[in-house]
Amino acid sequence: MVTIEKMTTQHLAEVITLGVVEAQKQFVGSIDDILKNANAQIRPHVIFTEDQIVGFFLIDTTYAEKYDFVSQSHSIGLRSFFIDKKYQGKGYAKQAILALSNYLSEAYPNHSTIYLTVNCQNPIAKGLYLKGGFEDTNTLYHGGAAGPQHIMVKALV
């Protein structure tokens, strides 16, 4: 079973060792680059199984201000979600996505929906998000560095 927490400085030494396989780097990037995006509005979170950090993501509280495809002002954005290469294929991503709605509704009570974009060349990730209750808006975002991306949305509990 996975748990999710806001990242703190105590997690940093472990977080900087996280990464994905080479083929996934075009979609996620390196942890060093991801952490450069973290600030007061874009908060890093860690995914645990037992006492081990197995994954990471960012929550962007200014997503609705940055992207015109976000139709609801009380929305947040999921960015840079990944499970470390050593822990992929064990069901942790699915567990984390399923736990995300409850976690975010408590951590961000003033937000009612969550958006994300997933690269069109990444059908495994898209399938994961669909299984986790995200809906494909059937529109594409064309501003991604690795090509067009599906825009997905989910209501928070």
PDB file of C-alpha atoms in Angstrom:
ATOM      1  CA  MET A   1       0.000   0.000   0.000  1.00  0.00           C
ATOM      2  CA  VAL A   2       1.226   3.487  -0.818  1.00  0.00           C
ATOM      3  CA  THR A   3       0.960   6.725   1.101  1.00  0.00           C
ATOM      4  CA  ILE A   4       1.482  10.257  -0.149  1.00  0.00           C
ATOM      5  CA  GLU A   5       3.078  13.172   1.700  1.00  0.00           C
ATOM      6  CA  LYS A   6       4.247  16.679   0.956  1.00  0.00           C
ATOM      7  CA  MET A   7       7.974  16.580   0.397  1.00  0.00           C
ATOM      8  CA  THR A   8      10.150  18.138   3.089  1.00  0.00           C
ATOM      9  CA  THR A   9      13.873  18.793   3.270  1.00  0.00           C
ATOM     10  CA  GLN A  10      14.178  15.505   5.176  1.00  0.00           C
ATOM     11  CA  HIS A  11      13.174  13.678   1.977  1.00  0.00           C
ATOM     12  CA  LEU A  12      15.670  15.444  -0.291  1.00  0.00           C
ATOM     13  CA  ALA A  13      18.588  13.006  -0.028  1.00  0.00           C
ATOM     14  CA  GLU A  14      16.339  10.137  -1.088  1.00  0.00           C
ATOM     15  CA  VAL A  15      14.373  12.114  -3.685  1.00  0.00           C
ATOM     16  CA  ILE A  16      17.473  13.166  -5.632  1.00  0.00           C
ATOM     17  CA  THR A  17      18.239   9.478  -6.282  1.00  0.00           C
ATOM     18  CA  LEU A  18      14.882   8.934  -8.043  1.00  0.00           C
ATOM     19  CA  GLY A  19      14.633   8.598 -11.796  1.00  0.00           C
ATOM     20  CA  VAL A  20      12.988   6.894 -14.724  1.00  0.00           C
ATOM     21  CA  VAL A  21      14.305   4.673 -17.505  1.00  0.00           C
ATOM     22  CA  GLU A  22      15.879   6.424 -20.467  1.00  0.00           C
ATOM     23  CA  ALA A  23      12.803   6.037 -22.720  1.00  0.00           C
ATOM     24  CA  GLN A  24      10.629   7.851 -20.162  1.00  0.00           C
ATOM     25  CA  LYS A  25      12.933  10.840 -19.679  1.00  0.00           C
ATOM     26  CA  GLN A  26      11.402  12.657 -22.663  1.00  0.00           C
ATOM     27  CA  PHE A  27       8.073  12.660 -20.794  1.00  0.00           C
ATOM     28  CA  VAL A  28       9.257  13.304 -17.231  1.00  0.00           C
ATOM     29  CA  GLY A  29      12.781  14.732 -17.337  1.00  0.00           C
ATOM     30  CA  SER A  30      15.356  14.373 -14.599  1.00  0.00           C
ATOM     31  CA  ILE A  31      14.644  14.880 -10.916  1.00  0.00           C
ATOM     32  CA  ASP A  32      17.122  17.772 -10.873  1.00  0.00           C
ATOM     33  CA  ASP A  33      15.139  19.588 -13.583  1.00  0.00           C
ATOM     34  CA  ILE A  34      11.821  18.783 -11.919  1.00  0.00           C
ATOM     35  CA  LEU A  35      12.955  20.118  -8.546  1.00  0.00           C
ATOM     36  CA  LYS A  36      13.935  23.427 -10.187  1.00  0.00           C
ATOM     37  CA  ASN A  37      10.202  23.985 -10.807  1.00  0.00           C
ATOM     38  CA  ALA A  38       9.252  23.590  -7.145  1.00  0.00           C
ATOM     39  CA  ASN A  39       8.264  26.743  -5.264  1.00  0.00           C
ATOM     40  CA  ALA A  40       5.477  28.027  -3.032  1.00  0.00           C
ATOM     41  CA  GLN A  41       2.871  27.480  -5.773  1.00  0.00           C
ATOM     42  CA  ILE A  42       4.293  24.268  -7.249  1.00  0.00           C
ATOM     43  CA  ARG A  43       4.700  21.853  -4.366  1.00  0.00           C
ATOM     44  CA  PRO A  44       6.625  18.564  -4.495  1.00  0.00           C
ATOM     45  CA  HIS A  45       5.081  15.396  -3.068  1.00  0.00           C
ATOM     46  CA  VAL A  46       6.490  11.947  -2.421  1.00  0.00           C
ATOM     47  CA  ILE A  47       4.949   8.516  -2.769  1.00  0.00           C
ATOM     48  CA  PHE A  48       5.903   5.958  -0.113  1.00  0.00           C
ATOM     49  CA  THR A  49       5.522   2.257   0.286  1.00  0.00           C
ATOM     50  CA  GLU A  50       6.336   1.366   3.863  1.00  0.00           C
ATOM     51  CA  ASP A  51       9.375   3.584   4.640  1.00  0.00           C
ATOM     52  CA  GLN A  52      10.709   3.777   1.075  1.00  0.00           C
ATOM     53  CA  ILE A  53      10.093   6.671  -1.333  1.00  0.00           C
ATOM     54  CA  VAL A  54       9.070   5.062  -4.619  1.00  0.00           C
ATOM     55  CA  GLY A  55       7.677   8.016  -6.532  1.00  0.00           C
ATOM     56  CA  PHE A  56       7.241  11.726  -6.870  1.00  0.00           C
ATOM     57  CA  PHE A  57       5.009  14.421  -8.352  1.00  0.00           C
ATOM     58  CA  LEU A  58       4.341  18.143  -8.306  1.00  0.00           C
ATOM     59  CA  ILE A  59       1.047  19.872  -7.583  1.00  0.00           C
ATOM     60  CA  ASP A  60       0.698  23.216  -9.325  1.00  0.00           C
ATOM     61  CA  THR A  61      -1.773  25.508  -7.571  1.00  0.00           C
ATOM     62  CA  THR A  62      -1.461  28.108 -10.348  1.00  0.00           C
ATOM     63  CA  TYR A  63      -2.279  25.680 -13.171  1.00  0.00           C
ATOM     64  CA  ALA A  64      -5.605  27.381 -13.967  1.00  0.00           C
ATOM     65  CA  GLU A  65      -3.820  30.715 -14.404  1.00  0.00           C
ATOM     66  CA  LYS A  66      -1.181  29.280 -16.745  1.00  0.00           C
ATOM     67  CA  TYR A  67      -3.228  27.115 -19.090  1.00  0.00           C
ATOM     68  CA  ASP A  68      -6.291  28.318 -20.957  1.00  0.00           C
ATOM     69  CA  PHE A  69      -7.610  24.751 -21.347  1.00  0.00           C
ATOM     70  CA  VAL A  70      -8.423  24.690 -17.612  1.00  0.00           C
ATOM     71  CA  SER A  71     -12.120  25.563 -17.473  1.00  0.00           C
ATOM     72  CA  GLN A  72     -12.510  25.708 -13.697  1.00  0.00           C
ATOM     73  CA  SER A  73     -10.762  28.342 -11.614  1.00  0.00           C
ATOM     74  CA  HIS A  74     -10.527  26.149  -8.494  1.00  0.00           C
ATOM     75  CA  SER A  75      -8.303  23.615 -10.230  1.00  0.00           C
ATOM     76  CA  ILE A  76      -4.822  22.311  -9.567  1.00  0.00           C
ATOM     77  CA  GLY A  77      -2.420  20.597 -11.923  1.00  0.00           C
ATOM     78  CA  LEU A  78      -0.588  17.292 -11.587  1.00  0.00           C
ATOM     79  CA  ARG A  79       2.899  17.546 -13.049  1.00  0.00           C
ATOM     80  CA  SER A  80       5.936  15.281 -13.300  1.00  0.00           C
ATOM     81  CA  PHE A  81       4.258  12.201 -11.812  1.00  0.00           C
ATOM     82  CA  PHE A  82       6.529   9.174 -11.863  1.00  0.00           C
ATOM     83  CA  ILE A  83       7.508   6.007 -10.078  1.00  0.00           C
ATOM     84  CA  ASP A  84      11.237   5.348  -9.738  1.00  0.00           C
ATOM     85  CA  LYS A  85      12.640   2.886 -12.266  1.00  0.00           C
ATOM     86  CA  LYS A  86      13.469   0.374  -9.496  1.00  0.00           C
ATOM     87  CA  TYR A  87       9.829   0.214  -8.413  1.00  0.00           C
ATOM     88  CA  GLN A  88       7.955   0.290 -11.724  1.00  0.00           C
ATOM     89  CA  GLY A  89       5.698  -2.631 -12.579  1.00  0.00           C
ATOM     90  CA  LYS A  90       4.698  -3.297  -8.965  1.00  0.00           C
ATOM     91  CA  GLY A  91       1.350  -1.459  -8.999  1.00  0.00           C
ATOM     92  CA  TYR A  92       2.564   1.587  -7.060  1.00  0.00           C
ATOM     93  CA  ALA A  93       1.584   4.068  -9.777  1.00  0.00           C
ATOM     94  CA  LYS A  94      -1.973   2.740  -9.900  1.00  0.00           C
ATOM     95  CA  GLN A  95      -2.245   2.772  -6.100  1.00  0.00           C
ATOM     96  CA  ALA A  96      -0.943   6.338  -5.963  1.00  0.00           C
ATOM     97  CA  ILE A  97      -3.317   7.581  -8.667  1.00  0.00           C
ATOM     98  CA  LEU A  98      -6.249   5.938  -6.887  1.00  0.00           C
ATOM     99  CA  ALA A  99      -5.197   7.527  -3.556  1.00  0.00           C
ATOM    100  CA  LEU A 100      -4.580  10.922  -5.130  1.00  0.00           C
ATOM    101  CA  SER A 101      -8.145  12.269  -5.050  1.00  0.00           C
ATOM    102  CA  ASN A 102      -8.643  11.740  -1.307  1.00  0.00           C
ATOM    103  CA  TYR A 103      -5.161  12.994  -0.500  1.00  0.00           C
ATOM    104  CA  LEU A 104      -5.506  16.162  -2.591  1.00  0.00           C
ATOM    105  CA  SER A 105      -9.001  16.984  -1.361  1.00  0.00           C
ATOM    106  CA  GLU A 106      -7.546  17.076   2.172  1.00  0.00           C
ATOM    107  CA  ALA A 107      -4.255  18.780   1.277  1.00  0.00           C
ATOM    108  CA  TYR A 108      -5.879  21.337  -1.058  1.00  0.00           C
ATOM    109  CA  PRO A 109      -9.463  21.774   0.225  1.00  0.00           C
ATOM    110  CA  ASN A 110     -10.080  24.944  -1.801  1.00  0.00           C
ATOM    111  CA  HIS A 111      -9.633  23.114  -5.111  1.00  0.00           C
ATOM    112  CA  SER A 112     -12.311  20.990  -6.754  1.00  0.00           C
ATOM    113  CA  THR A 113     -10.621  19.503  -9.823  1.00  0.00           C
ATOM    114  CA  ILE A 114      -7.230  18.331 -10.965  1.00  0.00           C
ATOM    115  CA  TYR A 115      -5.871  18.561 -14.492  1.00  0.00           C
ATOM    116  CA  LEU A 116      -2.902  16.944 -16.172  1.00  0.00           C
ATOM    117  CA  THR A 117      -1.466  16.499 -19.618  1.00  0.00           C
ATOM    118  CA  VAL A 118      -0.006  13.230 -20.844  1.00  0.00           C
ATOM    119  CA  ASN A 119       2.023  12.858 -23.998  1.00  0.00           C
ATOM    120  CA  CYS A 120       0.260  11.211 -26.937  1.00  0.00           C
ATOM    121  CA  GLN A 121       3.307   8.936 -27.278  1.00  0.00           C
ATOM    122  CA  ASN A 122       2.792   7.636 -23.731  1.00  0.00           C
ATOM    123  CA  PRO A 123      -0.298   5.382 -23.908  1.00  0.00           C
ATOM    124  CA  ILE A 124       0.682   3.419 -20.781  1.00  0.00           C
ATOM    125  CA  ALA A 125       0.517   6.579 -18.660  1.00  0.00           C
ATOM    126  CA  LYS A 126      -2.752   7.638 -20.295  1.00  0.00           C
ATOM    127  CA  GLY A 127      -4.242   4.233 -19.497  1.00  0.00           C
ATOM    128  CA  LEU A 128      -3.097   4.548 -15.896  1.00  0.00           C
ATOM    129  CA  TYR A 129      -4.799   7.910 -15.510  1.00  0.00           C
ATOM    130  CA  LEU A 130      -8.011   6.603 -17.101  1.00  0.00           C
ATOM    131  CA  LYS A 131      -8.026   3.656 -14.663  1.00  0.00           C
ATOM    132  CA  GLY A 132      -7.520   6.166 -11.854  1.00  0.00           C
ATOM    133  CA  GLY A 133     -10.698   8.056 -12.732  1.00  0.00           C
ATOM    134  CA  PHE A 134      -9.307  10.814 -14.932  1.00  0.00           C
ATOM    135  CA  GLU A 135     -11.332  11.686 -18.012  1.00  0.00           C
ATOM    136  CA  ASP A 136      -9.843  12.514 -21.385  1.00  0.00           C
ATOM    137  CA  THR A 137     -11.226  15.886 -22.463  1.00  0.00           C
ATOM    138  CA  ASN A 138     -10.681  14.841 -26.097  1.00  0.00           C
ATOM    139  CA  THR A 139      -8.596  17.943 -26.703  1.00  0.00           C
ATOM    140  CA  LEU A 140      -4.862  18.234 -27.121  1.00  0.00           C
ATOM    141  CA  TYR A 141      -2.310  20.583 -25.636  1.00  0.00           C
ATOM    142  CA  HIS A 142       0.338  21.450 -28.218  1.00  0.00           C
ATOM    143  CA  GLY A 143       2.816  23.232 -25.957  1.00  0.00           C
ATOM    144  CA  GLY A 144       4.685  20.178 -24.706  1.00  0.00           C
ATOM    145  CA  ALA A 145       8.397  19.812 -25.410  1.00  0.00           C
ATOM    146  CA  ALA A 146       7.957  16.184 -26.565  1.00  0.00           C
ATOM    147  CA  GLY A 147       4.882  16.759 -28.751  1.00  0.00           C
ATOM    148  CA  PRO A 148       1.098  16.943 -28.336  1.00  0.00           C
ATOM    149  CA  GLN A 149      -0.489  15.887 -25.072  1.00  0.00           C
ATOM    150  CA  HIS A 150      -3.919  14.641 -24.044  1.00  0.00           C
ATOM    151  CA  ILE A 151      -5.642  16.920 -21.535  1.00  0.00           C
ATOM    152  CA  MET A 152      -7.222  14.975 -18.677  1.00  0.00           C
ATOM    153  CA  VAL A 153      -9.313  16.065 -15.707  1.00  0.00           C
ATOM    154  CA  LYS A 154     -10.727  14.572 -12.529  1.00  0.00           C
ATOM    155  CA  ALA A 155     -13.036  15.914  -9.843  1.00  0.00           C
ATOM    156  CA  LEU A 156     -11.599  15.794  -6.347  1.00  0.00           C
ATOM    157  CA  VAL A 157     -13.638  14.030  -3.683  1.00  0.00           C
TER     158      VAL A 157
END
